[in-house]
mmCIF file of C-alpha atoms and ligand atoms in Angstrom:
data_model
loop_
_atom_site.group_PDB
_atom_site.id
_atom_site.type_symbol
_atom_site.label_atom_id
_atom_site.label_comp_id
_atom_site.label_asym_id
_atom_site.label_seq_id
_atom_site.Cartn_x
_atom_site.Cartn_y
_atom_site.Cartn_z
ATOM 1 C CA MET A 1 16.840 21.716 -45.849
ATOM 2 C CA ASN A 2 19.147 21.364 -49.095
ATOM 3 C CA GLU A 3 19.538 25.168 -49.455
ATOM 4 C CA LYS A 4 21.133 25.183 -46.091
ATOM 5 C CA LYS A 5 24.070 23.251 -46.979
ATOM 6 C CA VAL A 6 27.344 25.297 -46.753
ATOM 7 C CA GLY A 7 30.500 25.099 -48.922
ATOM 8 C CA ARG A 8 33.726 26.581 -48.560
ATOM 9 C CA ILE A 9 34.431 28.794 -51.489
ATOM 10 C CA PHE A 10 37.526 30.899 -52.322
ATOM 11 C CA ASP A 11 36.289 32.898 -55.375
ATOM 12 C CA ILE A 12 33.474 33.465 -57.751
ATOM 13 C CA GLN A 13 34.571 34.842 -61.124
ATOM 14 C CA LYS A 14 31.958 36.142 -63.649
ATOM 15 C CA PHE A 15 31.877 36.445 -67.349
ATOM 16 C CA SER A 16 34.438 33.592 -67.982
ATOM 17 C CA ILE A 17 34.771 32.618 -71.527
ATOM 18 C CA HIS A 18 37.464 29.893 -71.220
ATOM 19 C CA ASP A 19 36.011 27.118 -69.021
ATOM 20 C CA GLY A 20 32.948 25.850 -70.971
ATOM 21 C CA PRO A 21 30.677 27.229 -73.618
ATOM 22 C CA GLY A 22 29.445 30.759 -73.612
ATOM 23 C CA ILE A 23 29.686 33.311 -70.969
ATOM 24 C CA ARG A 24 29.837 31.654 -67.488
ATOM 25 C CA THR A 25 30.193 31.870 -63.789
ATOM 26 C CA LEU A 26 33.046 30.098 -62.258
ATOM 27 C CA VAL A 27 32.681 29.001 -58.685
ATOM 28 C CA PHE A 28 35.806 27.871 -56.916
ATOM 29 C CA PHE A 29 35.755 25.321 -54.303
ATOM 30 C CA LYS A 30 38.393 25.299 -51.537
ATOM 31 C CA GLY A 31 40.439 22.220 -50.869
ATOM 32 C CA CYS A 32 42.258 19.776 -53.109
ATOM 33 C CA PRO A 33 43.272 16.444 -52.629
ATOM 34 C CA LEU A 34 46.632 16.944 -54.655
ATOM 35 C CA ARG A 35 49.368 19.124 -54.088
ATOM 36 C CA CYS A 36 50.861 19.785 -57.573
ATOM 37 C CA ARG A 37 53.992 21.573 -57.374
ATOM 38 C CA TRP A 38 53.101 23.897 -60.555
ATOM 39 C CA CYS A 39 49.617 24.719 -58.889
ATOM 40 C CA SER A 40 48.856 28.569 -59.926
ATOM 41 C CA ASN A 41 46.163 28.645 -57.272
ATOM 42 C CA PRO A 42 47.954 27.505 -54.081
ATOM 43 C CA GLU A 43 45.266 29.233 -52.138
ATOM 44 C CA SER A 44 42.843 26.413 -53.480
ATOM 45 C CA GLN A 45 44.765 23.570 -51.867
ATOM 46 C CA LYS A 46 44.190 23.498 -48.066
ATOM 47 C CA SER A 47 40.659 23.090 -47.009
ATOM 48 C CA THR A 48 41.107 25.465 -44.198
ATOM 49 C CA CYS A 49 40.428 29.400 -44.809
ATOM 50 C CA GLU A 50 43.856 31.073 -45.153
ATOM 51 C CA LEU A 51 45.302 34.560 -44.536
ATOM 52 C CA MET A 52 47.102 36.218 -47.705
ATOM 53 C CA TYR A 53 49.116 39.281 -46.926
ATOM 54 C CA TYR A 54 50.031 41.700 -49.654
ATOM 55 C CA GLU A 55 53.452 42.909 -48.394
ATOM 56 C CA GLN A 56 53.671 45.792 -50.953
ATOM 57 C CA ARG A 57 50.289 47.390 -49.915
ATOM 58 C CA CYS A 58 51.207 47.137 -46.104
ATOM 59 C CA ALA A 59 52.317 50.405 -44.233
ATOM 60 C CA LEU A 60 53.468 48.380 -41.141
ATOM 61 C CA CYS A 61 50.827 50.460 -39.021
ATOM 62 C CA GLY A 62 50.182 47.583 -36.649
ATOM 63 C CA LYS A 63 46.597 47.838 -36.608
ATOM 64 C CA CYS A 64 46.126 44.261 -37.783
ATOM 65 C CA ALA A 65 48.118 43.036 -34.764
ATOM 66 C CA GLU A 66 45.977 45.002 -32.343
ATOM 67 C CA ALA A 67 42.909 43.627 -33.902
ATOM 68 C CA CYS A 68 43.487 40.050 -33.752
ATOM 69 C CA PRO A 69 41.399 38.523 -30.953
ATOM 70 C CA SER A 70 44.242 35.520 -30.757
ATOM 71 C CA GLY A 71 47.324 37.676 -31.044
ATOM 72 C CA ASN A 72 48.382 35.875 -34.171
ATOM 73 C CA ILE A 73 49.862 38.686 -35.860
ATOM 74 C CA GLU A 74 53.028 40.823 -34.542
ATOM 75 C CA LEU A 75 55.392 43.394 -36.072
ATOM 76 C CA VAL A 76 58.823 42.878 -35.227
ATOM 77 C CA GLU A 77 62.045 44.748 -35.183
ATOM 78 C CA GLY A 78 64.108 43.772 -38.110
ATOM 79 C CA SER A 79 66.826 45.091 -40.709
ATOM 80 C CA PRO A 80 66.199 46.797 -43.187
ATOM 81 C CA ARG A 81 62.664 47.088 -41.774
ATOM 82 C CA VAL A 82 60.108 45.870 -39.713
ATOM 83 C CA ARG A 83 58.719 42.371 -40.149
ATOM 84 C CA HIS A 84 55.125 41.556 -40.186
ATOM 85 C CA ASN A 85 54.878 37.878 -38.876
ATOM 86 C CA ILE A 86 51.645 35.979 -39.123
ATOM 87 C CA ASP A 87 50.868 32.718 -37.070
ATOM 88 C CA ARG A 88 49.289 31.134 -39.931
ATOM 89 C CA GLU A 89 48.654 27.773 -38.045
ATOM 90 C CA ALA A 90 46.919 29.561 -35.306
ATOM 91 C CA CYS A 91 44.648 31.907 -37.487
ATOM 92 C CA LYS A 92 41.119 31.130 -37.326
ATOM 93 C CA GLY A 93 40.201 33.189 -40.379
ATOM 94 C CA CYS A 94 38.117 35.524 -38.529
ATOM 95 C CA ARG A 95 38.844 38.599 -40.708
ATOM 96 C CA GLU A 96 39.081 41.118 -37.895
ATOM 97 C CA CYS A 97 42.511 42.108 -39.337
ATOM 98 C CA VAL A 98 41.105 42.178 -42.672
ATOM 99 C CA LYS A 99 38.352 44.579 -41.681
ATOM 100 C CA ILE A 100 40.630 46.965 -39.835
ATOM 101 C CA CYS A 101 43.501 47.064 -42.312
ATOM 102 C CA PRO A 102 43.494 50.633 -44.005
ATOM 103 C CA ASN A 103 45.377 49.516 -46.926
ATOM 104 C CA ASP A 104 43.667 46.256 -48.134
ATOM 105 C CA ALA A 105 46.906 44.263 -47.376
ATOM 106 C CA LEU A 106 45.064 41.358 -45.837
ATOM 107 C CA LYS A 107 42.711 38.864 -47.230
ATOM 108 C CA VAL A 108 41.061 35.546 -46.031
ATOM 109 C CA ALA A 109 40.992 32.964 -48.901
ATOM 110 C CA GLY A 110 38.005 30.921 -48.149
ATOM 111 C CA SER A 111 34.327 31.996 -47.146
ATOM 112 C CA ASP A 112 31.756 29.618 -46.093
ATOM 113 C CA MET A 113 28.546 30.174 -48.160
ATOM 114 C CA SER A 114 25.178 28.564 -48.601
ATOM 115 C CA VAL A 115 23.724 27.281 -51.725
ATOM 116 C CA ASP A 116 21.199 30.164 -51.661
ATOM 117 C CA ASP A 117 24.277 32.701 -51.324
ATOM 118 C CA VAL A 118 26.227 31.227 -54.102
ATOM 119 C CA PHE A 119 23.285 30.581 -56.383
ATOM 120 C CA SER A 120 21.939 34.221 -56.074
ATOM 121 C CA VAL A 121 25.480 35.396 -57.340
ATOM 122 C CA ILE A 122 24.955 32.960 -60.272
ATOM 123 C CA LEU A 123 21.291 34.092 -61.077
ATOM 124 C CA GLN A 124 22.826 37.883 -61.448
ATOM 125 C CA ASP A 125 23.935 36.766 -64.750
ATOM 126 C CA TYR A 126 21.197 34.342 -65.941
ATOM 127 C CA LEU A 127 20.394 36.425 -69.193
ATOM 128 C CA PHE A 128 24.106 36.297 -70.143
ATOM 129 C CA TYR A 129 23.817 32.385 -70.099
ATOM 130 C CA LEU A 130 20.696 32.435 -71.992
ATOM 131 C CA ASN A 131 22.179 34.773 -74.705
ATOM 132 C CA SER A 132 25.383 32.998 -75.178
ATOM 133 C CA ASN A 133 24.545 29.258 -74.121
ATOM 134 C CA GLY A 134 26.669 29.870 -71.409
ATOM 135 C CA GLY A 135 26.258 28.696 -67.659
ATOM 136 C CA VAL A 136 28.183 27.711 -64.519
ATOM 137 C CA THR A 137 31.486 25.752 -63.878
ATOM 138 C CA LEU A 138 32.499 24.448 -60.584
ATOM 139 C CA GLY A 139 36.253 24.481 -60.206
ATOM 140 C CA GLY A 140 38.775 25.016 -57.566
ATOM 141 C CA GLY A 141 40.305 23.195 -55.694
ATOM 142 C CA GLU A 142 38.360 19.960 -56.094
ATOM 143 C CA PRO A 143 34.713 20.531 -56.144
ATOM 144 C CA ALA A 144 34.085 16.804 -55.470
ATOM 145 C CA MET A 145 35.542 17.211 -52.092
ATOM 146 C CA GLN A 146 32.509 18.852 -51.120
ATOM 147 C CA PRO A 147 30.177 16.479 -52.767
ATOM 148 C CA GLU A 148 26.969 17.365 -51.197
ATOM 149 C CA PHE A 149 27.283 21.225 -51.749
ATOM 150 C CA ALA A 150 28.436 20.457 -55.346
ATOM 151 C CA ARG A 151 25.487 18.259 -55.993
ATOM 152 C CA GLU A 152 22.970 20.622 -54.516
ATOM 153 C CA LEU A 153 24.440 23.730 -56.322
ATOM 154 C CA LEU A 154 24.324 21.707 -59.820
ATOM 155 C CA ARG A 155 20.972 20.400 -59.124
ATOM 156 C CA ARG A 156 19.842 24.075 -58.532
ATOM 157 C CA CYS A 157 21.530 25.217 -61.871
ATOM 158 C CA LYS A 158 19.703 22.221 -63.812
ATOM 159 C CA GLN A 159 16.242 23.088 -62.274
ATOM 160 C CA ASN A 160 16.760 26.464 -63.690
ATOM 161 C CA ASP A 161 17.737 25.391 -67.207
ATOM 162 C CA ILE A 162 21.648 26.564 -66.490
ATOM 163 C CA HIS A 163 24.269 24.577 -68.291
ATOM 164 C CA THR A 164 26.574 23.040 -66.007
ATOM 165 C CA ALA A 165 30.162 22.018 -65.886
ATOM 166 C CA ILE A 166 32.966 20.690 -63.433
ATOM 167 C CA GLU A 167 36.621 20.883 -63.510
ATOM 168 C CA THR A 168 38.124 17.704 -61.693
ATOM 169 C CA CYS A 169 41.558 16.507 -60.929
ATOM 170 C CA GLY A 170 39.942 12.785 -60.879
ATOM 171 C CA TYR A 171 41.422 12.074 -57.476
ATOM 172 C CA VAL A 172 38.285 11.384 -55.787
ATOM 173 C CA GLY A 173 36.019 8.356 -54.965
ATOM 174 C CA TRP A 174 34.037 7.277 -58.198
ATOM 175 C CA ASN A 175 30.841 7.148 -56.012
ATOM 176 C CA VAL A 176 31.400 10.810 -55.622
ATOM 177 C CA LEU A 177 32.098 11.686 -59.106
ATOM 178 C CA GLU A 178 29.249 9.453 -60.285
ATOM 179 C CA SER A 179 26.960 11.169 -57.678
ATOM 180 C CA LEU A 180 27.448 14.678 -59.567
ATOM 181 C CA ILE A 181 26.919 13.208 -63.210
ATOM 182 C CA GLU A 182 23.305 13.355 -63.122
ATOM 183 C CA TYR A 183 23.317 17.364 -62.954
ATOM 184 C CA LEU A 184 26.488 17.753 -65.314
ATOM 185 C CA ASP A 185 26.513 18.849 -68.947
ATOM 186 C CA LEU A 186 30.274 18.591 -69.294
ATOM 187 C CA VAL A 187 33.432 17.423 -67.411
ATOM 188 C CA PHE A 188 36.727 18.883 -67.374
ATOM 189 C CA PHE A 189 39.102 15.914 -66.483
ATOM 190 C CA ASP A 190 42.868 16.377 -65.880
ATOM 191 C CA ILE A 191 45.275 13.892 -66.690
ATOM 192 C CA LYS A 192 48.677 15.101 -65.635
ATOM 193 C CA HIS A 193 51.279 12.046 -65.899
ATOM 194 C CA MET A 194 51.108 8.507 -67.053
ATOM 195 C CA ASN A 195 54.045 7.618 -65.082
ATOM 196 C CA SER A 196 52.588 6.768 -61.649
ATOM 197 C CA ASP A 197 55.771 7.401 -59.521
ATOM 198 C CA ARG A 198 56.595 10.792 -61.178
ATOM 199 C CA HIS A 199 52.858 11.562 -60.660
ATOM 200 C CA LYS A 200 53.121 10.853 -57.083
ATOM 201 C CA THR A 201 56.595 12.945 -56.826
ATOM 202 C CA PHE A 202 55.212 16.177 -58.596
ATOM 203 C CA THR A 203 51.469 15.903 -57.261
ATOM 204 C CA GLY A 204 51.678 13.874 -53.971
ATOM 205 C CA ALA A 205 49.590 10.878 -55.160
ATOM 206 C CA SER A 206 49.927 8.254 -57.616
ATOM 207 C CA ASN A 207 47.714 8.138 -60.719
ATOM 208 C CA GLU A 208 45.946 4.617 -60.632
ATOM 209 C CA ARG A 209 42.633 6.238 -59.137
ATOM 210 C CA ILE A 210 42.592 9.067 -61.753
ATOM 211 C CA LEU A 211 43.126 6.648 -64.667
ATOM 212 C CA LYS A 212 40.534 4.250 -63.251
ATOM 213 C CA ASN A 213 37.922 7.079 -62.814
ATOM 214 C CA ALA A 214 38.961 8.576 -66.494
ATOM 215 C CA ASN A 215 38.161 5.061 -67.735
ATOM 216 C CA ARG A 216 34.856 4.887 -65.827
ATOM 217 C CA LEU A 217 33.870 8.387 -66.992
ATOM 218 C CA LEU A 218 34.410 7.785 -70.482
ATOM 219 C CA LYS A 219 31.640 4.828 -70.136
ATOM 220 C CA VAL A 220 29.069 7.168 -69.062
ATOM 221 C CA ASP A 221 27.136 9.327 -71.394
ATOM 222 C CA VAL A 222 28.558 12.932 -70.537
ATOM 223 C CA PRO A 223 30.811 15.152 -72.796
ATOM 224 C CA ILE A 224 34.388 15.270 -71.451
ATOM 225 C CA ILE A 225 37.278 17.785 -72.049
ATOM 226 C CA ILE A 226 40.707 16.145 -71.055
ATOM 227 C CA ARG A 227 43.091 18.689 -69.745
ATOM 228 C CA ILE A 228 46.690 18.039 -69.798
ATOM 229 C CA PRO A 229 49.074 20.716 -68.166
ATOM 230 C CA ILE A 230 52.375 20.920 -69.818
ATOM 231 C CA VAL A 231 55.063 21.527 -67.509
ATOM 232 C CA THR A 232 58.884 22.016 -68.340
ATOM 233 C CA GLY A 233 60.893 19.111 -67.532
ATOM 234 C CA ILE A 234 58.160 17.098 -65.752
ATOM 235 C CA ASN A 235 55.849 15.947 -68.439
ATOM 236 C CA ASP A 236 56.693 18.141 -71.553
ATOM 237 C CA ASN A 237 58.083 15.035 -73.396
ATOM 238 C CA GLU A 238 56.608 12.977 -76.390
ATOM 239 C CA GLU A 239 56.710 9.587 -74.542
ATOM 240 C CA ASN A 240 54.174 10.829 -71.726
ATOM 241 C CA LEU A 241 51.972 12.516 -74.504
ATOM 242 C CA VAL A 242 51.951 9.652 -76.491
ATOM 243 C CA ASP A 243 51.273 7.081 -73.503
ATOM 244 C CA THR A 244 48.282 9.531 -72.456
ATOM 245 C CA LEU A 245 46.927 9.764 -75.963
ATOM 246 C CA LYS A 246 47.015 5.849 -76.503
ATOM 247 C CA PHE A 247 45.197 5.493 -73.000
ATOM 248 C CA LEU A 248 42.573 7.654 -74.134
ATOM 249 C CA VAL A 249 42.094 6.315 -77.696
ATOM 250 C CA ARG A 250 41.923 2.789 -75.836
ATOM 251 C CA HIS A 251 39.231 4.199 -73.569
ATOM 252 C CA ASN A 252 37.140 6.539 -75.786
ATOM 253 C CA THR A 253 34.633 4.075 -76.878
ATOM 254 C CA LYS A 254 31.768 6.208 -76.782
ATOM 255 C CA ASP A 255 33.613 9.209 -78.299
ATOM 256 C CA ALA A 256 32.796 11.136 -75.337
ATOM 257 C CA ILE A 257 35.927 13.246 -75.563
ATOM 258 C CA GLN A 258 35.234 16.724 -77.171
ATOM 259 C CA ARG A 259 38.707 18.070 -77.316
ATOM 260 C CA ILE A 260 42.088 17.633 -75.590
ATOM 261 C CA GLU A 261 43.264 20.973 -74.043
ATOM 262 C CA LEU A 262 46.988 21.509 -73.590
ATOM 263 C CA LEU A 263 47.919 24.104 -70.554
ATOM 264 C CA PRO A 264 51.173 25.516 -70.515
ATOM 265 C CA TYR A 265 52.662 26.030 -67.080
ATOM 266 C CA HIS A 266 52.849 29.637 -66.351
ATOM 267 C CA LYS A 267 54.533 31.902 -63.409
ATOM 268 C CA LEU A 268 51.527 33.819 -62.627
ATOM 269 C CA GLY A 269 50.819 32.083 -59.419
ATOM 270 C CA VAL A 270 54.120 32.527 -57.785
ATOM 271 C CA THR A 271 53.270 35.700 -56.040
ATOM 272 C CA LYS A 272 50.504 33.743 -54.155
ATOM 273 C CA TYR A 273 52.656 31.541 -52.549
ATOM 274 C CA ARG A 274 54.602 34.372 -50.985
ATOM 275 C CA ARG A 275 51.047 35.833 -49.878
ATOM 276 C CA LEU A 276 50.378 32.741 -48.340
ATOM 277 C CA GLY A 277 53.763 32.615 -46.407
ATOM 278 C CA ARG A 278 54.776 29.618 -48.460
ATOM 279 C CA THR A 279 57.564 29.008 -51.129
ATOM 280 C CA CYS A 280 56.960 27.929 -54.543
ATOM 281 C CA GLU A 281 59.357 25.154 -55.363
ATOM 282 C CA LEU A 282 59.226 25.740 -59.201
ATOM 283 C CA HIS A 283 59.621 29.542 -59.142
ATOM 284 C CA ASP A 284 62.681 29.251 -61.485
ATOM 285 C CA LEU A 285 61.033 26.988 -63.965
ATOM 286 C CA PRO A 286 60.913 28.336 -67.559
ATOM 287 C CA THR A 287 57.504 28.026 -69.411
ATOM 288 C CA PRO A 288 57.331 25.271 -72.023
ATOM 289 C CA ASN A 289 59.180 25.567 -75.329
ATOM 290 C CA PRO A 290 56.706 27.113 -77.845
ATOM 291 C CA THR A 291 57.987 24.492 -80.562
ATOM 292 C CA PHE A 292 57.196 21.516 -78.221
ATOM 293 C CA LEU A 293 53.697 23.034 -77.548
ATOM 294 C CA LYS A 294 52.962 22.972 -81.343
ATOM 295 C CA GLN A 295 54.239 19.714 -81.988
ATOM 296 C CA ALA A 296 52.173 18.579 -78.930
ATOM 297 C CA GLY A 297 49.153 20.069 -80.661
ATOM 298 C CA LEU A 298 49.919 18.284 -83.863
ATOM 299 C CA LEU A 299 50.420 14.986 -82.037
ATOM 300 C CA VAL A 300 47.187 15.135 -80.400
ATOM 301 C CA ARG A 301 45.555 15.855 -83.683
ATOM 302 C CA SER A 302 47.169 12.923 -85.218
ATOM 303 C CA PHE A 303 45.345 10.608 -82.557
ATOM 304 C CA GLY A 304 42.239 11.689 -83.853
ATOM 305 C CA PHE A 305 41.424 14.367 -81.155
ATOM 306 C CA THR A 306 40.591 18.017 -81.483
ATOM 307 C CA SER A 307 43.439 19.932 -79.703
ATOM 308 C CA GLU A 308 43.648 23.427 -78.160
ATOM 309 C CA ILE A 309 46.610 25.024 -76.624
ATOM 310 C CA MET A 310 45.131 27.310 -73.858
ATOM 311 C CA GLU A 311 46.230 30.935 -73.287
ATOM 312 C CA ILE A 312 48.346 31.649 -70.199
ATOM 313 C CA ARG A 313 45.972 32.888 -67.488
ATOM 314 C CA VAL A 314 45.202 32.750 -63.870
HETATM 315 S S1 LIG B 401 46.820 46.914 -40.886
HETATM 316 FE FE1 LIG B 401 47.379 46.314 -42.901
HETATM 317 S S2 LIG B 401 48.880 48.239 -43.229
HETATM 318 FE FE2 LIG B 401 48.703 48.062 -41.072
HETATM 319 S S3 LIG B 401 50.220 46.267 -40.545
HETATM 320 FE FE3 LIG B 401 48.419 45.370 -40.766
HETATM 321 S S4 LIG B 401 48.553 44.633 -42.925
HETATM 322 FE FE4 LIG B 401 50.067 46.370 -42.769
HETATM 323 S S1 LIG B 402 42.022 36.365 -39.415
HETATM 324 FE FE1 LIG B 402 41.245 36.672 -37.375
HETATM 325 S S2 LIG B 402 42.648 34.974 -36.382
HETATM 326 FE FE2 LIG B 402 43.456 35.059 -38.305
HETATM 327 S S3 LIG B 402 45.369 36.718 -38.109
HETATM 328 FE FE3 LIG B 402 43.358 37.870 -38.737
HETATM 329 S S4 LIG B 402 42.402 38.596 -36.769
HETATM 330 FE FE4 LIG B 402 43.790 36.962 -36.236
#
C-alpha cells in the first residue's frame, strides 16, 4: 500500500510565507547528498537520526545517562564543570533520554513518518491553502533522496488540489527528479557555484550533474525559481554571478524561470552545529556586503530576470 511508505522527516513548519505562493506547510526531509559549508540546517545533512544537545538548558542531573539503554551518554568530571559526553556514532535515536530529560535539553532530529502521518498534518491547514492560494513545499535536506515517499506525498497533495513545490539542490539522478515533476507545480532549484572545482571544495561535489539537471528541467513544462546562496568570499563576486546568469539565459528557452532569489549567508545555524557535537567551519565568516547584494540584484535584472534578495531566516 502506498500509504504505508515511510519517510524520514526532521521538521514540519506551518504557516510559512517564503517558500512558494500563499500560506504553506514545509516538510523537511532528512538527508542531503551535499555538504555545503555554509549550511544553516546541519541537522538535515545526514540521513540518520541525530541527537541534539542544548547545553544551556542542561542541569547535569544525569537522568539521560541512566536512561540510555546502550550507555551512550556519560557525565564526566571536568573543570570548570562536569562534561556531558554523547557517543553520537553509537546513538540509535531511540529517544529514551529525550523522554526522561526534565529540562528539554535533548532532541532527536529525524522521525520516521508514514505518508498518512505527514498528510494528516498537511490537511490541518487546508482552508488556509485554499484562501491564500498556498500549499505544500518539500525541502530539507534533499526530498529527492527519498523519492518514493516524496512522490507519494506529492501525489496525495495533487489528488486533493493542494499546490505543490519542492526545493532541490539538483545533485540527484535525473530519473528521480523527472519522476516527481508530474506532481509538482513549482520547483526551487539551487545553483551555488559555476566553477566546478570551487563547487566541490565548498559543497563536497562537482557541479556538472546539477547544471545538467538544471538544463533538463528548464526544458520541461514546470515553473522554476532559481536560488543562489551568496556566501562571503566563496561566490560573492560578479564573475560567478555573470557566469550563472549567462548559463540561465542560454537554457531558459521555455521561459520557465519565474525569478531568481539571492539568499545571503547568515550565522543563525552556527549554534546547531554545537548541538550536534560538530564545528561550523564558517563560524567566523561575515555576512555578505549589502552593497554587493544590491548590485547583484541589479545584475540579475539586467539579464532580464526578476530578482529578489531574501530575508535572513532559518
Ligand atoms: S537529563 Fe537533561 S538535564 Fe539531565 S543531564 Fe541529561 S540532558 Fe542534562
Ligand atoms: S537517543 Fe537513545 S541511544 Fe541515543 S543517546 Fe538517547 S537514549 Fe541513548
